[in-house]
Short mmCIF file of C-alpha atoms in Angstrom, two decimals:
data_model
loop_
_atom_site.label_atom_id
_atom_site.label_comp_id
_atom_site.label_asym_id
_atom_site.label_seq_id
_atom_site.Cartn_x
_atom_site.Cartn_y
_atom_site.Cartn_z
CA UNK A 1 19.56 10.00 -3.83
CA UNK A 2 19.13 13.94 -3.59
CA UNK A 3 15.31 14.51 -1.69
CA UNK A 4 13.53 17.66 -2.46
CA UNK A 5 11.61 19.88 -0.20
CA UNK A 6 8.83 22.06 -1.05
CA UNK A 7 6.32 23.57 0.68
CA UNK A 8 2.95 21.91 1.85
CA UNK A 9 0.70 23.87 0.15
CA UNK A 10 -0.14 27.79 -1.13
CA UNK A 11 -2.64 29.80 -2.47
CA UNK A 12 -2.92 32.44 -5.22
CA UNK A 13 -5.58 34.42 -6.48
CA UNK A 14 -6.62 33.55 -10.35
CA UNK A 15 -4.17 36.21 -13.22
CA UNK A 16 -1.36 35.92 -10.60
CA UNK A 17 2.23 34.67 -11.12
CA UNK A 18 3.15 31.22 -9.27
CA UNK A 19 6.40 30.91 -8.26
CA UNK A 20 7.38 27.85 -6.11
CA UNK A 21 10.26 26.78 -4.71
CA UNK A 22 12.00 23.30 -4.28
CA UNK A 23 15.42 22.34 -2.36
CA UNK A 24 17.62 19.84 -3.17
CA UNK A 25 20.74 20.67 -1.42
CA UNK A 26 22.11 16.96 -2.10
CA UNK A 27 21.17 17.18 -6.14
CA UNK A 28 24.24 15.04 -7.97
CA UNK A 29 26.06 16.01 -11.05
CA UNK A 30 24.70 14.12 -13.57
CA UNK A 31 20.70 15.03 -11.99
CA UNK A 32 18.01 16.72 -13.69
CA UNK A 33 15.54 18.86 -12.39
CA UNK A 34 11.57 17.61 -13.80
CA UNK A 35 8.31 18.97 -12.38
CA UNK A 36 5.31 17.60 -12.87
CA UNK A 37 1.44 18.20 -12.29
CA UNK A 38 -1.05 16.02 -10.45
CA UNK A 39 -5.10 16.52 -10.87
CA UNK A 40 -7.32 14.80 -8.62
CA UNK A 41 -7.95 11.11 -9.90
CA UNK A 42 -5.55 11.53 -12.55
CA UNK A 43 -1.44 10.78 -12.85
CA UNK A 44 1.05 12.63 -12.87
CA UNK A 45 1.97 14.94 -15.98
CA UNK A 46 5.31 16.76 -16.96
CA UNK A 47 5.37 20.25 -16.62
CA UNK A 48 9.01 21.42 -17.60
CA UNK A 49 12.88 19.44 -17.00
CA UNK A 50 15.94 21.68 -16.82
CA UNK A 51 19.82 21.49 -15.53
CA UNK A 52 20.94 24.61 -14.59
CA UNK A 53 19.92 27.95 -15.66
CA UNK A 54 16.62 28.71 -17.25
CA UNK A 55 14.24 26.87 -19.07
CA UNK A 56 10.68 27.96 -20.60
CA UNK A 57 8.08 26.36 -22.14
CA UNK A 58 4.42 26.81 -23.38
CA UNK A 59 3.27 26.09 -19.45
CA UNK A 60 5.70 27.19 -17.74
CA UNK A 61 9.85 28.04 -16.71
CA UNK A 62 12.01 26.72 -14.30
CA UNK A 63 14.98 29.04 -12.94
CA UNK A 64 17.72 26.90 -11.27
CA UNK A 65 21.01 28.63 -9.69
CA UNK A 66 24.60 28.49 -10.41
CA UNK A 67 24.94 25.66 -7.61
CA UNK A 68 21.78 23.64 -8.43
CA UNK A 69 20.41 23.34 -4.87
CA UNK A 70 17.32 25.34 -5.26
CA UNK A 71 14.46 25.92 -8.20
CA UNK A 72 11.79 27.42 -9.07
CA UNK A 73 8.84 26.57 -10.88
CA UNK A 74 7.26 29.72 -12.46
CA UNK A 75 3.48 29.42 -13.65
CA UNK A 76 2.55 32.97 -15.11
CA UNK A 77 -1.20 33.96 -14.55
CA UNK A 78 -2.90 31.25 -12.89
CA UNK A 79 -6.04 29.90 -13.24
CA UNK A 80 -8.85 28.60 -11.79
CA UNK A 81 -7.61 24.42 -13.91
CA UNK A 82 -4.10 25.22 -12.67
CA UNK A 83 -5.60 23.91 -9.09
CA UNK A 84 -3.15 20.85 -8.63
CA UNK A 85 -0.51 19.52 -7.11
CA UNK A 86 2.66 20.24 -8.14
CA UNK A 87 5.93 17.50 -7.79
CA UNK A 88 9.77 18.71 -8.13
CA UNK A 89 12.00 15.68 -8.58
CA UNK A 90 15.38 15.19 -8.74
CA UNK A 91 17.35 12.37 -10.48
CA UNK A 92 19.66 11.09 -13.16
CA UNK A 93 17.61 10.89 -17.23
CA UNK A 94 15.96 7.13 -17.48
CA UNK A 95 16.43 6.44 -13.99
CA UNK A 96 13.40 6.32 -12.45
CA UNK A 97 14.18 4.53 -9.78
CA UNK A 98 16.43 7.67 -8.15
CA UNK A 99 12.45 9.68 -9.13
CA UNK A 100 11.73 10.85 -5.71
CA UNK A 101 8.12 12.50 -5.93
CA UNK A 102 7.91 13.59 -2.16
CA UNK A 103 4.40 15.17 -0.34
CA UNK A 104 4.10 17.80 -3.60
CA UNK A 105 2.67 21.28 -3.00
CA UNK A 106 -0.75 21.88 -3.34
CA UNK A 107 -2.01 24.57 -4.77
CA UNK A 108 -5.10 26.28 -4.52
CA UNK A 109 -6.31 29.23 -7.38
CA UNK A 110 -8.84 31.43 -5.81
CA UNK A 111 -11.19 33.48 -7.71
CA UNK B 1 -2.14 9.28 -30.26
CA UNK B 2 -3.39 7.72 -27.19
CA UNK B 3 -1.79 8.14 -23.71
CA UNK B 4 -1.17 5.06 -21.77
CA UNK B 5 -4.05 3.32 -20.39
CA UNK B 6 -4.65 1.40 -17.36
CA UNK B 7 -7.94 -1.21 -16.39
CA UNK B 8 -9.37 -1.83 -14.18
CA UNK B 9 -9.31 1.82 -13.04
CA UNK B 10 -11.12 0.43 -9.98
CA UNK B 11 -10.35 -2.65 -7.94
CA UNK B 12 -12.18 -3.96 -4.81
CA UNK B 13 -11.06 -6.97 -3.49
CA UNK B 14 -10.63 -9.26 -0.36
CA UNK B 15 -7.62 -9.66 1.81
CA UNK B 16 -5.89 -13.48 0.34
CA UNK B 17 -7.36 -12.84 -3.46
CA UNK B 18 -5.15 -11.79 -6.29
CA UNK B 19 -5.87 -8.89 -8.38
CA UNK B 20 -4.22 -8.33 -12.23
CA UNK B 21 -3.44 -4.65 -12.65
CA UNK B 22 -2.70 -3.92 -16.63
CA UNK B 23 -0.86 -1.38 -17.88
CA UNK B 24 -0.79 -0.60 -22.19
CA UNK B 25 1.83 2.10 -23.00
CA UNK B 26 1.94 4.39 -25.76
CA UNK B 27 3.08 2.69 -28.92
CA UNK B 28 6.81 2.70 -29.02
CA UNK B 29 7.84 3.32 -25.69
CA UNK B 30 10.67 1.14 -24.35
CA UNK B 31 10.95 2.60 -21.09
CA UNK B 32 7.77 0.92 -18.49
CA UNK B 33 7.38 1.89 -14.51
CA UNK B 34 5.49 1.18 -12.32
CA UNK B 35 4.88 3.04 -9.10
CA UNK B 36 2.05 3.16 -6.28
CA UNK B 37 0.38 5.46 -3.19
CA UNK B 38 -0.87 3.52 -0.79
CA UNK B 39 -3.52 5.94 1.56
CA UNK B 40 -1.61 9.33 3.05
CA UNK B 41 2.42 8.37 1.36
CA UNK B 42 3.95 9.54 -1.08
CA UNK B 43 3.67 8.14 -4.52
CA UNK B 44 6.57 4.98 -4.99
CA UNK B 45 8.11 3.80 -7.36
CA UNK B 46 7.80 -0.21 -7.86
CA UNK B 47 9.77 -0.99 -10.47
CA UNK B 48 11.39 -0.30 -14.64
CA UNK B 49 11.38 -2.11 -17.61
CA UNK B 50 13.41 -1.50 -20.66
CA UNK B 51 11.34 -3.15 -23.74
CA UNK B 52 10.65 -6.69 -21.66
CA UNK B 53 13.39 -6.83 -19.64
CA UNK B 54 12.90 -5.48 -15.83
CA UNK B 55 15.84 -3.05 -15.85
CA UNK B 56 15.36 -2.19 -11.97
CA UNK B 57 12.94 -3.94 -9.42
CA UNK B 58 14.20 -2.39 -6.17
CA UNK B 59 10.56 -0.43 -5.43
CA UNK B 60 8.91 -3.68 -5.44
CA UNK B 61 7.65 -4.64 -1.94
CA UNK B 62 7.84 -7.86 -1.29
CA UNK B 63 7.88 -11.14 -3.52
CA UNK B 64 4.37 -11.17 -3.59
CA UNK B 65 4.13 -8.68 -6.11
CA UNK B 66 4.85 -9.96 -9.64
CA UNK B 67 5.65 -8.14 -12.81
CA UNK B 68 5.82 -9.17 -16.38
CA UNK B 69 5.74 -6.96 -19.95
CA UNK B 70 4.80 -9.78 -22.50
CA UNK B 71 6.61 -9.33 -25.78
CA UNK B 72 8.17 -6.28 -24.62
CA UNK B 73 4.69 -4.39 -25.39
CA UNK B 74 1.79 -3.97 -22.65
CA UNK B 75 2.30 -5.18 -18.45
CA UNK B 76 0.26 -6.58 -15.82
CA UNK B 77 1.14 -6.24 -11.90
CA UNK B 78 0.19 -9.34 -9.76
CA UNK B 79 -0.52 -9.36 -6.23
CA UNK B 80 -0.83 -13.03 -5.00
CA UNK B 81 -2.13 -12.77 -2.15
CA UNK B 82 -3.32 -8.90 -1.46
CA UNK B 83 -3.17 -7.50 1.96
CA UNK B 84 -4.93 -4.69 3.60
CA UNK B 85 -1.78 -2.77 3.25
CA UNK B 86 -1.72 -3.05 -0.64
CA UNK B 87 -4.68 -1.11 -0.93
CA UNK B 88 -3.75 2.10 -2.98
CA UNK B 89 -3.05 3.88 -6.26
CA UNK B 90 -1.13 1.91 -8.69
CA UNK B 91 0.56 4.47 -11.57
CA UNK B 92 1.89 2.93 -14.61
CA UNK B 93 3.85 5.42 -16.65
CA UNK B 94 6.04 5.09 -19.96
CA UNK B 95 8.56 6.90 -21.95
CA UNK B 96 10.81 6.56 -25.07
CA UNK B 97 14.14 6.14 -24.87
CA UNK B 98 16.66 7.69 -23.43
CA UNK B 99 17.39 10.47 -26.08
CA UNK B 100 20.42 13.21 -25.62
CA UNK B 101 20.85 16.77 -27.33
CA UNK B 102 22.87 18.59 -25.52
CA UNK B 103 23.23 18.74 -21.36
CA UNK B 104 20.53 21.61 -21.28
CA UNK B 105 17.74 20.44 -23.17
CA UNK B 106 17.68 16.76 -22.73
CA UNK B 107 15.08 15.33 -21.54
CA UNK B 108 12.97 12.15 -20.57
CA UNK B 109 9.66 12.95 -19.83
CA UNK B 110 6.97 10.21 -18.30
CA UNK B 111 3.28 10.09 -19.25
CA UNK B 112 0.82 8.63 -16.88
CA UNK B 113 -1.62 6.71 -16.83
CA UNK B 114 -4.53 7.89 -14.95
CA UNK B 115 -3.89 4.80 -12.38
CA UNK B 116 -5.40 2.06 -10.59
CA UNK B 117 -7.44 2.32 -7.16
CA UNK B 118 -7.12 -0.86 -5.66
CA UNK B 119 -9.18 -1.77 -2.35
CA UNK B 120 -8.40 -4.78 -0.45
CA UNK B 121 -10.70 -5.39 2.23
#
């Protein structure tokens, strides 16, 4: 079971780029890296998923080095509404039993 | 399109009582998952349905918990009898059947409901 390690909390000012790094040293060959966002009193929401190199969508970018032992979620120009907990998950597709949420990173965006 | 819905949003019961939580997944989603977060802990997987069949129930804490998915549509999670340590937020999620479109572009997004906050007194 690939466990993830990420910072407990981060603060950022509005308009800045935020990078949250996640370590997953024991990632398996068939594991994907997925990031979820969770606001208070809501369920987690999918942000981005990748296997290797770089993935970009309208919300974020995900950078994965060649050894895949870590990954970095990049949020461009954050706003106050990006204040949330961000979870890094590692596991095979369709295998919910291998989705380990961990503690997540609580991002606070400051005006 | 409606998202994943859960009912009730909150439930307060006494120890020893029975509670049934309901989850309505997104229409057409074969996969349905239950998770929970107990106070101060991380979100933990409970079980996974593929249509009406239990694919994996390794996360179910004990036999006081019973999950069903009638006809592969909505799902219920019954706790009987409830104990104090069952308090927490129970999340349901659903996803489409796995689609593969090349290793770097494959995804299997899980859509989460808002959760049911269960308080056992």
